[in-house]
Amino acid sequence: MAPSSVVVTMENTKNISLVEVNDLDSPAFRDKNKAANPKRFTKVLLLKAQRTLGCIPKTFASVKKRIALSDEEPKYRGKLYRFIRAFLAISVVALCIEIFAYFNKWELNLVNPWEVQSILQWTYMAWISFRADYIAPSLSKLTTFCIVLFLIQSIDRLVLCLGCFWMKFRKIKPIINEDASDLEDGSYCPMVLVQIPMCNEKEVFAQSIGAVCQLDWPKDRFLVQVLDDSDDEVLQQMIKNECLSWKEKGVNIIYRHRFIRTGYKAGNLKSAMTCDYVQDYEFVAIFDADFQPNPDFLKLTVPHFKGKPDVGLVQARWTFVNQDENLLTRLQNINLCFHFEVEQQVNGHYLNFFGFNGTAGVWRIKALEESGGWLERTTVEDMDIAVRAHLYGWKFIYVNDVRALCELPESYEAYKKQQHRWHSGPMQLFRLCLPTILTSKISVWKKANMIFLFFLLRKLVLPFYSFTLFCIILPLTMFIPEAQLPAWVICYVPIVMSILNILPAPKSFPFLMPYLLFENTMSVTKFNAMVSGLFQLGSAYEWVVTKKTGRSSESDLLAFAEEESKKMNEEKLSRRLSESGLELYGKLKEHEQEIPKKKKANKIYRKELALAFLLLTAAARSLLSAQGIHFYYLLFQGLTFLIVGLDLIGEQVS
């Protein structure tokens, strides 16, 4: 057979026989290929278009099914939702008018009013004149005000980044006194109380108690308090048994349960500090139920107090066992990396003050007592005690090298509730603490920092301008073009700020644009929380325990689990063979059978969905005026709101 021959063999030889083509380079064959390629290319395009069009009904059917099967967001019918819905309705009407004017080629701002004969044209021209004379000036002033806030907040973010860079460049970090650095001889091992507050933490209580009980500290020099606020009797017994098993191993551990559960976490901690034996301890370390500290945690934090009687708090950094679980956890990791690497580190070094993170920190008990102890007046008891301690002159140290493993919320519902509490609580606290701050004996500079930077700029201004500028003003400017929003405000500066935010987590650079869009989407929740906290609305006092999945650390806990699993199983088996153990085992089985398995369903978030359609409506209007950057921003931001509103980000429920 000739070298240039091609043989095509088909299994079905009924209508197709062996074909042999010689001389592939002949002009006739090349012409045939040229003629066939465009046809083939057209067929491919048609097939792809057909598949794309076929996916559209499936997509709408999927969205319709999700909405039908989803749970509605509770208490969504608030004033903010009604405002967004009214804004959306007006925008849709305005878009219809603009489309009608566009296709009729009306440019009535260039026409003499006496030349307009149609009543529709005259009405449209009157609207143009009204918005230019009355609406645009007010909108321009509001836009300028928000841009000024945006620039101030951006400058603050830039200064923090420069401070962090300088600390990295000069290798500045907290130093332990030389005489306190060596703990092997036991010369500095003060009495430490370790507290684990928890409430219905079924998934994580065992790993948290296990990690704390493994802390490398003299057994007679520390006591573990398991502060259980669970309302499930069977779960209470399980936690109590876990404590007993560690007590049998020689760990000083106490199980405490409150009969009157008031004040949430603050009430739990306050109750624990009233115990008589607490006066024997100098420091208290606090870990939430999902935290897993390394064994050397106390050896790396407690020595920072030695020789520094004015230090009231040593705060460690958080790391996350599930930061790569889904897109939501990756975006949270970016935010929290910046918070710890930049905000906490810079404020701790230059100001000796930052907000206590509520966990993975060690307090001097004297500082807690002098500052008034734990109060139940807000949902951010950690920030409350930090502010009061700072007003009493106590200094804080942040150690970025000491890390405690924990878990990020994997579902949008859990993350949204957490963010609502984190942004409503500071506004409650600001209202309560402002008179105390103004009358305190600290310096004017510290007062100004606490009021303007710590509270107003970072807790109030940021959610206010983010929501107002990007979710309200920008869509408005599409329908009122006389008030322009510069491209650098919606594109260039936010991208630069996002790059600065993402620097502490360099592996997250591929998620730069999703991070920017998602942060703008979260501005709705943060703005709503800020308003409810500032004006003490009902939702400001909501406290929902963040859902945990109980993921273990692959690096720190698996080795420990493998070594201890056999011993633990043997001990628990022997204990359960007793009469009380068998009784508990029977109760557990009955409890599991009695509780019906509740079918989970994804939620829909109506505020986010309403804003999604609002931004997409504004994107359609910007398309008519050929505003490139504005159109693309509105389009992608609207799609992000749509994804979040349908609960398509984070943990998915089948």
XYZ file of C-alpha atoms in Angstrom:
654
model
C 0.000 0.000 0.000
C 1.287 3.453 -0.825
C 2.730 5.487 2.046
C 0.180 8.238 1.483
C -2.792 5.911 1.663
C -5.448 6.103 4.357
C -7.632 3.132 5.181
C -10.897 3.646 7.058
C -12.576 0.491 8.310
C -16.118 0.592 9.681
C -17.715 -2.238 11.648
C -21.099 -1.738 9.997
C -20.294 -2.713 6.399
C -23.833 -2.820 5.183
C -23.706 0.515 3.392
C -20.062 1.457 3.908
C -17.171 -0.369 2.383
C -13.431 -0.083 2.697
C -12.309 3.264 1.341
C -8.806 3.955 0.157
C -7.694 7.416 -0.742
C -4.403 7.916 -2.512
C -2.419 11.063 -3.042
C -3.756 13.164 -0.157
C -1.822 16.174 -1.378
C -3.672 16.384 -4.657
C -5.409 19.728 -5.415
C -8.787 18.059 -5.577
C -8.446 16.649 -2.060
C -7.228 19.977 -0.639
C -10.146 21.806 -2.272
C -12.561 19.287 -0.819
C -11.066 19.749 2.648
C -11.339 23.517 2.320
C -14.955 23.188 1.300
C -15.733 20.755 4.084
C -14.025 22.649 6.949
C -16.378 25.682 6.972
C -19.377 23.379 6.872
C -17.962 21.282 9.666
C -17.152 24.408 11.690
C -20.711 25.697 11.166
C -22.132 22.383 12.312
C -19.988 22.460 15.438
C -21.160 25.984 16.236
C -24.770 25.003 15.677
C -24.388 21.969 17.937
C -22.827 24.079 20.699
C -25.530 26.707 20.337
C -28.181 23.994 20.504
C -26.616 22.562 23.669
C -26.400 26.032 25.228
C -30.028 26.775 24.440
C -30.960 23.358 25.771
C -29.252 24.134 29.082
C -31.283 27.305 29.629
C -34.611 25.542 30.346
C -32.764 23.060 32.569
C -31.130 25.929 34.465
C -34.444 27.710 34.989
C -36.035 24.412 36.025
C -33.205 23.817 38.507
C -33.576 27.312 39.954
C -37.365 26.896 40.146
C -36.956 23.562 41.905
C -34.445 25.042 44.354
C -36.797 27.902 45.215
C -39.692 25.471 45.613
C -37.736 23.143 47.909
C -35.881 25.817 49.827
C -36.707 27.205 53.216
C -37.492 30.903 53.252
C -35.175 33.138 55.197
C -36.856 33.871 58.540
C -37.847 37.449 59.246
C -36.892 38.598 55.774
C -39.816 40.997 55.500
C -38.018 43.905 57.122
C -37.779 47.549 56.132
C -34.569 46.984 54.182
C -36.160 44.239 52.085
C -39.223 46.381 51.359
C -36.983 49.285 50.357
C -34.945 47.112 47.972
C -38.097 45.618 46.481
C -39.605 49.093 45.860
C -36.310 50.254 44.375
C -36.325 47.219 42.072
C -39.889 47.890 40.889
C -39.096 51.523 40.067
C -35.897 50.468 38.273
C -37.756 47.962 36.097
C -40.276 50.621 35.074
C -37.454 53.078 34.370
C -35.632 50.459 32.291
C -38.729 49.867 30.172
C -39.028 53.614 29.535
C -35.340 53.905 28.655
C -35.553 50.946 26.262
C -38.573 52.499 24.575
C -36.761 55.827 24.258
C -33.603 54.131 23.004
C -35.283 52.252 20.163
C -37.247 55.381 19.190
C -33.944 57.301 19.128
C -35.154 60.032 21.461
C -32.488 62.522 22.387
C -34.870 65.023 23.843
C -32.276 66.901 25.871
C -31.128 68.388 22.550
C -34.628 69.251 21.300
C -36.458 72.568 21.680
C -39.476 71.978 23.992
C -41.763 73.796 21.526
C -40.843 71.296 18.812
C -42.057 68.304 20.848
C -45.528 67.297 19.716
C -46.077 63.826 21.264
C -47.316 63.660 24.854
C -44.973 60.722 25.502
C -41.980 62.699 24.276
C -43.002 65.697 26.357
C -43.359 63.491 29.492
C -39.958 61.921 28.910
C -38.369 65.335 28.389
C -39.982 66.594 31.627
C -38.515 63.585 33.461
C -35.037 64.347 32.094
C -35.327 67.963 33.205
C -36.626 67.001 36.665
C -33.888 64.457 37.383
C -31.165 66.847 36.171
C -32.411 69.770 38.305
C -33.561 68.042 41.502
C -32.421 64.412 41.839
C -28.917 64.536 40.355
C -27.534 67.262 42.709
C -28.607 65.385 45.862
C -27.341 62.100 44.479
C -24.022 63.733 43.565
C -23.592 65.022 47.129
C -24.340 61.581 48.587
C -21.928 60.032 46.085
C -19.171 62.471 47.048
C -19.744 61.767 50.746
C -19.503 57.988 50.220
C -16.410 58.372 48.038
C -14.711 60.395 50.801
C -15.525 57.644 53.314
C -14.282 55.078 50.828
C -10.963 56.903 50.421
C -10.501 57.343 54.177
C -11.127 53.652 54.757
C -8.751 52.760 51.906
C -6.039 54.963 53.423
C -6.539 53.245 56.780
C -6.187 49.864 55.079
C -3.042 51.039 53.280
C -1.469 52.344 56.513
C -2.120 48.995 58.204
C -0.457 47.172 55.311
C 2.569 49.489 55.437
C 2.846 48.901 59.180
C 2.744 45.142 58.637
C 5.372 45.398 55.883
C 7.644 47.400 58.187
C 7.278 44.781 60.928
C 8.150 42.038 58.456
C 11.093 44.008 57.086
C 12.510 44.752 60.554
C 11.498 41.316 61.894
C 9.601 42.898 64.774
C 7.668 40.546 67.037
C 6.901 40.166 70.761
C 9.897 39.023 72.788
C 9.854 36.771 75.840
C 12.166 37.760 78.680
C 15.250 35.551 78.756
C 14.616 34.374 82.287
C 11.104 33.285 81.258
C 12.007 31.538 78.000
C 13.181 28.306 79.625
C 10.258 26.461 81.173
C 11.915 23.076 81.363
C 13.198 23.640 84.873
C 9.727 24.637 86.080
C 10.931 27.980 87.431
C 8.015 29.809 85.787
C 4.894 27.679 85.647
C 2.090 29.780 87.129
C -1.334 28.371 87.848
C -3.450 28.395 84.671
C -7.196 27.848 84.368
C -8.315 26.542 80.958
C -11.968 27.124 80.052
C -13.950 25.484 77.223
C -17.392 27.129 76.948
C -19.798 25.149 74.783
C -23.475 24.831 73.972
C -24.863 21.823 72.087
C -21.485 21.181 70.451
C -22.082 17.516 69.730
C -19.731 17.349 66.758
C -16.633 18.925 68.336
C -16.688 18.558 72.108
C -14.560 15.375 72.208
C -11.724 16.652 70.021
C -11.648 20.007 71.826
C -11.501 18.443 75.293
C -8.878 15.985 74.072
C -6.652 18.711 72.634
C -6.847 20.870 75.774
C -6.140 17.933 78.066
C -2.961 17.264 76.090
C -1.482 20.705 76.801
C 2.168 20.457 77.808
C 2.012 22.022 81.265
C 2.595 20.544 84.718
C -0.540 18.584 85.595
C -0.736 20.114 89.054
C -0.437 23.656 87.662
C -3.491 23.824 85.403
C -7.184 22.982 85.618
C -9.604 22.399 82.751
C -13.141 23.754 83.124
C -15.666 22.316 80.649
C -18.497 24.852 80.740
C -21.443 23.067 79.193
C -24.623 25.011 78.404
C -26.212 22.193 76.404
C -29.948 21.659 76.820
C -29.821 18.012 75.694
C -29.552 15.674 78.678
C -28.020 12.844 76.659
C -25.394 15.173 75.221
C -24.669 16.457 78.718
C -24.021 12.898 79.840
C -21.745 12.255 76.869
C -19.661 15.348 77.664
C -19.561 14.407 81.343
C -18.317 10.908 80.457
C -15.634 12.422 78.233
C -14.449 14.535 81.154
C -14.455 11.506 83.460
C -12.332 9.512 81.023
C -9.683 12.251 81.002
C -9.861 12.606 84.759
C -9.015 8.919 85.048
C -5.903 9.662 83.005
C -4.704 12.121 85.640
C -5.923 15.384 84.122
C -7.406 17.978 86.470
C -10.739 18.558 84.761
C -14.123 19.750 86.019
C -17.478 19.525 84.270
C -19.876 22.420 84.959
C -23.455 22.812 83.786
C -25.693 25.793 84.515
C -29.291 25.256 85.475
C -30.173 28.859 84.599
C -28.748 29.536 81.137
C -28.727 33.323 80.779
C -26.338 35.653 79.016
C -25.117 33.142 76.425
C -21.315 32.746 76.437
C -20.718 35.787 78.671
C -23.094 34.396 81.284
C -21.384 31.011 81.089
C -17.902 32.490 81.622
C -19.133 34.821 84.356
C -20.665 31.916 86.231
C -17.444 29.895 85.978
C -15.327 32.731 87.386
C -17.388 32.791 90.600
C -16.046 29.416 91.729
C -13.995 29.568 94.928
C -11.005 27.719 93.496
C -10.520 30.337 90.734
C -8.708 32.595 93.241
C -5.838 30.096 93.266
C -5.113 30.718 89.580
C -3.263 33.629 87.985
C -4.206 33.201 84.325
C -7.140 31.852 82.341
C -6.923 30.462 78.797
C -10.157 30.331 76.785
C -10.918 28.009 73.868
C -14.198 27.688 71.999
C -15.511 24.190 71.456
C -14.096 23.787 67.948
C -10.535 24.896 68.835
C -7.650 22.476 68.980
C -4.535 24.119 70.498
C -1.124 22.577 70.038
C 0.415 20.977 73.163
C 2.956 23.818 73.496
C 0.304 26.571 73.452
C 0.709 27.590 77.104
C 4.507 27.436 76.910
C 4.449 29.891 73.997
C 1.914 32.349 75.440
C 2.112 32.454 79.249
C 5.819 33.498 79.384
C 4.886 36.792 77.680
C 3.373 37.869 81.015
C 6.645 37.376 82.923
C 8.107 40.703 83.993
C 5.234 42.674 82.410
C 2.666 43.379 85.125
C 0.699 45.713 82.839
C 0.000 43.007 80.210
C -3.551 41.729 80.545
C -4.019 39.600 77.401
C -1.935 37.446 75.069
C -3.850 36.570 71.895
C -2.838 33.792 69.487
C -3.717 33.414 65.813
C -6.345 31.121 64.323
C -5.664 28.580 61.595
C -8.310 26.519 59.868
C -8.706 22.822 59.267
C -11.202 23.304 56.418
C -10.001 26.434 54.612
C -9.954 24.579 51.270
C -13.308 22.843 51.735
C -15.285 25.059 49.340
C -15.325 28.537 47.823
C -16.962 30.069 50.892
C -14.260 28.825 53.270
C -11.528 30.021 50.886
C -13.003 33.531 50.855
C -13.344 33.528 54.651
C -9.710 32.492 54.936
C -8.655 35.583 52.942
C -10.533 37.893 55.300
C -9.323 36.280 58.504
C -5.712 36.029 57.325
C -5.711 39.796 56.770
C -7.398 40.347 60.138
C -4.761 38.402 62.067
C -1.670 39.026 59.964
C -2.237 42.760 59.489
C -4.890 44.289 61.762
C -4.190 42.392 64.982
C -0.430 42.338 64.547
C -0.070 46.047 63.719
C -2.498 47.228 66.409
C -0.901 44.938 68.972
C 2.616 46.264 68.292
C 1.953 49.986 67.822
C -1.077 50.495 70.097
C -0.945 47.562 72.560
C -4.682 47.247 71.898
C -6.928 45.162 69.661
C -10.243 43.396 69.945
C -10.066 40.110 71.824
C -11.149 37.319 69.482
C -13.071 35.484 72.201
C -10.915 32.365 72.063
C -7.305 31.158 71.731
C -6.197 33.822 74.207
C -4.783 33.940 77.731
C -6.031 36.554 80.202
C -4.522 37.698 83.458
C -7.376 37.080 85.884
C -6.557 40.308 87.726
C -7.169 42.248 84.479
C -10.570 40.601 84.058
C -11.584 41.388 87.609
C -10.419 45.014 87.556
C -12.222 45.612 84.243
C -15.550 44.457 85.652
C -15.528 40.841 84.489
C -17.752 39.324 81.831
C -20.911 41.312 81.093
C -24.041 40.054 79.338
C -25.092 43.354 77.789
C -24.038 42.623 74.171
C -23.449 39.662 71.859
C -19.722 40.537 71.589
C -18.591 39.912 75.152
C -15.000 39.448 73.931
C -14.800 42.957 72.442
C -16.590 44.366 75.478
C -14.022 43.068 77.973
C -11.152 44.147 75.688
C -12.434 47.733 75.473
C -12.967 47.986 79.222
C -9.545 46.494 79.982
C -7.898 48.989 77.628
C -9.696 51.860 79.359
C -8.235 50.620 82.658
C -4.715 50.774 81.232
C -4.044 47.098 80.487
C -1.862 46.257 77.476
C -2.375 43.458 74.968
C 0.163 41.311 73.117
C -0.578 39.514 69.865
C 1.657 36.540 68.965
C 1.284 35.688 65.291
C 3.588 32.658 65.532
C 1.357 30.817 68.001
C -1.621 29.269 66.248
C -4.720 27.382 67.278
C -6.592 25.190 64.848
C -10.331 25.748 64.416
C -13.137 25.384 61.902
C -14.726 27.834 59.461
C -18.489 27.866 58.762
C -19.057 25.808 55.615
C -22.590 26.940 54.833
C -23.714 30.421 53.887
C -26.504 30.309 56.462
C -24.047 29.730 59.335
C -21.611 32.324 57.988
C -24.336 34.936 57.563
C -25.572 34.491 61.142
C -22.029 34.714 62.423
C -21.366 37.925 60.489
C -24.654 39.434 61.666
C -23.605 38.907 65.283
C -20.069 40.186 64.637
C -21.360 43.439 63.090
C -24.406 44.179 65.231
C -22.621 43.595 68.542
C -19.934 46.299 68.058
C -22.617 48.912 67.382
C -24.443 47.943 70.577
C -21.141 48.165 72.429
C -20.320 51.561 70.899
C -23.572 53.055 72.183
C -22.913 51.666 75.664
C -19.193 52.501 75.871
C -19.094 55.967 74.279
C -19.781 57.905 77.544
C -17.205 55.757 79.386
C -14.596 56.318 76.680
C -15.122 60.087 76.734
C -14.795 60.289 80.534
C -11.926 57.790 80.899
C -8.409 58.823 81.977
C -6.603 57.485 78.905
C -4.867 59.877 76.497
C -6.743 61.870 73.864
C -4.938 59.919 71.128
C -6.175 56.584 72.549
C -9.708 57.949 72.841
C -9.620 59.162 69.223
C -8.242 55.820 68.033
C -10.934 53.861 69.847
C -13.830 56.066 68.735
C -12.899 56.989 65.162
C -10.747 54.084 63.995
C -11.741 51.062 66.071
C -15.494 51.678 66.153
C -16.619 54.221 63.554
C -14.286 53.633 60.619
C -13.857 49.851 60.801
C -17.212 48.825 62.253
C -19.681 51.460 60.956
C -18.249 53.263 57.924
C -17.108 50.156 56.034
C -20.525 48.398 55.806
C -22.298 51.740 55.293
C -20.357 52.936 52.261
C -20.006 49.418 50.776
C -23.761 48.898 50.687
C -24.710 52.492 49.826
C -22.073 53.037 47.160
C -22.137 49.734 45.320
C -25.721 48.535 45.864
C -27.726 51.793 45.852
C -25.819 54.698 44.283
C -24.272 52.780 41.402
C -27.614 51.398 40.099
C -29.146 54.863 40.553
C -26.474 56.515 38.420
C -27.418 54.221 35.551
C -30.905 55.775 35.482
C -29.700 59.260 36.442
C -26.620 59.684 34.233
C -26.230 63.319 35.320
C -24.677 61.952 38.554
C -21.624 59.938 37.541
C -19.679 57.403 39.576
C -16.036 57.357 38.372
C -14.594 54.119 37.078
C -11.701 54.249 39.562
C -14.183 54.051 42.441
C -15.898 50.880 41.232
C -12.913 49.175 39.635
C -9.338 50.306 40.151
C -9.177 51.223 43.851
C -11.287 48.221 44.999
C -9.006 45.881 43.047
C -5.902 47.434 44.640
C -7.451 47.139 48.113
C -8.427 43.520 47.402
C -4.847 42.751 46.367
C -3.640 44.208 49.686
C -6.228 42.102 51.516
C -5.117 38.951 49.770
C -1.354 39.417 50.326
C -1.329 37.545 53.686
C -2.861 34.555 51.863
C -0.841 34.473 48.595
C -2.223 31.080 47.551
C -5.653 32.721 47.266
C -4.706 35.082 44.411
C -6.793 33.097 41.867
C -9.840 34.026 43.968
C -9.223 37.778 43.806
C -12.294 38.684 41.748
C -14.678 36.273 43.527
C -13.437 37.719 46.818
C -14.111 41.311 45.720
C -17.603 40.478 44.450
C -18.476 38.357 47.483
C -17.383 41.058 49.942
C -19.700 43.524 48.216
C -22.464 40.941 48.453
C -21.897 40.528 52.190
C -22.290 44.293 52.626
C -26.079 43.742 52.730
C -25.830 41.504 55.800
C -23.242 43.733 57.463
C -25.199 46.931 56.793
C -28.400 45.381 58.125
C -26.556 44.128 61.230
C -24.897 47.496 61.779
C -28.239 49.337 61.654
C -29.941 46.826 63.964
C -27.116 47.110 66.478
C -26.914 50.887 66.320
C -30.650 51.379 66.860
C -31.096 48.314 69.103
C -33.560 46.508 66.863
C -34.792 43.020 67.725
C -32.298 41.104 65.581
C -29.373 42.784 67.376
C -29.787 40.412 70.334
C -29.947 37.186 68.329
C -27.297 34.634 69.227
C -27.043 31.470 67.154
C -24.246 28.989 67.827
C -22.221 28.630 64.616
C -22.734 25.192 63.119
C -19.700 22.883 63.285
C -18.912 19.712 61.374
C -16.253 18.338 63.706
C -13.396 18.114 61.236
C -10.135 16.993 62.811
C -6.655 18.243 62.128
C -4.803 15.982 59.763
C -1.441 17.187 61.039
C -1.980 17.593 64.776
C -4.800 15.314 65.915
C -4.686 12.259 63.673
C -1.444 11.029 65.183
C -2.833 11.561 68.655
C -6.094 9.854 67.692
C -4.284 6.812 66.349
C -2.208 6.433 69.513
C -5.098 6.969 71.908
C -7.956 5.287 70.050
C -7.213 1.766 71.296
C -6.780 2.850 74.917
C -9.869 5.045 74.811
C -11.994 2.316 73.246
C -10.865 -0.263 75.798
C -11.541 2.040 78.738
C -14.919 3.162 77.422
C -15.900 -0.428 76.681
C -15.070 -1.575 80.183
C -16.887 1.377 81.675
C -19.965 0.854 79.524
C -20.160 -2.788 80.602
C -21.119 -1.551 84.010
C -24.764 -1.113 84.916
C -24.684 2.676 84.521
C -22.851 2.377 81.221
C -25.415 -0.002 79.821
C -28.175 2.301 80.981
C -26.560 5.261 79.206
C -26.068 3.189 76.063
C -29.767 2.314 76.084
C -30.723 5.967 76.526
C -28.549 6.952 73.591
C -30.226 4.388 71.358
C -33.695 5.468 72.470
C -32.769 9.109 71.950
C -31.571 8.463 68.402
C -34.781 6.606 67.567
C -37.072 9.223 69.109
C -35.590 12.167 67.246
C -36.845 12.149 63.645
C -34.232 13.003 61.086
C -35.059 16.469 59.888
C -34.635 16.821 56.168
C -32.309 19.682 55.380
C -32.940 22.105 52.575
C -31.096 25.034 51.111
C -32.489 28.429 51.939
C -33.266 31.330 49.662
C -32.317 34.854 50.672
C -34.779 37.380 49.336
C -32.774 40.533 50.000
C -29.875 39.132 47.986
C -32.218 37.981 45.204
C -33.937 41.381 45.030
C -30.557 43.119 44.805
C -29.456 40.634 42.138
C -32.366 41.604 39.873
C -31.829 45.275 40.709
C -28.176 45.167 39.646
C -28.960 43.143 36.526
C -31.649 45.717 35.624
C -29.077 48.492 36.049
C -26.629 46.459 33.933
C -29.181 46.352 31.123
C -29.570 50.137 31.390
C -25.790 50.666 31.302
C -25.641 48.506 28.180
C -27.884 51.009 26.392
C -25.470 53.832 27.200
C -22.412 51.699 26.326
C -20.695 52.103 29.714
C -18.189 49.269 29.577
C -16.749 49.024 33.104
C -20.040 49.870 34.760
C -21.861 47.239 32.709
C -19.409 44.436 33.480
C -19.282 45.296 37.164
C -23.079 45.400 37.477
C -23.434 42.184 35.503
C -20.956 40.141 37.534
C -22.032 41.669 40.838
C -25.660 40.912 40.010
C -24.795 37.311 39.160
C -22.893 37.015 42.452
C -25.938 38.242 44.361
C -28.040 35.710 42.433
C -25.705 32.839 43.353
C -25.698 33.844 47.005
C -29.444 34.496 47.070
C -30.111 30.961 45.804
C -27.664 29.588 48.396
C -25.367 28.154 45.729
C -22.196 29.043 47.637
C -20.758 27.005 50.465
C -22.035 23.678 51.735
C -24.756 22.269 49.496
C -27.665 20.106 50.624
C -28.780 17.434 48.204
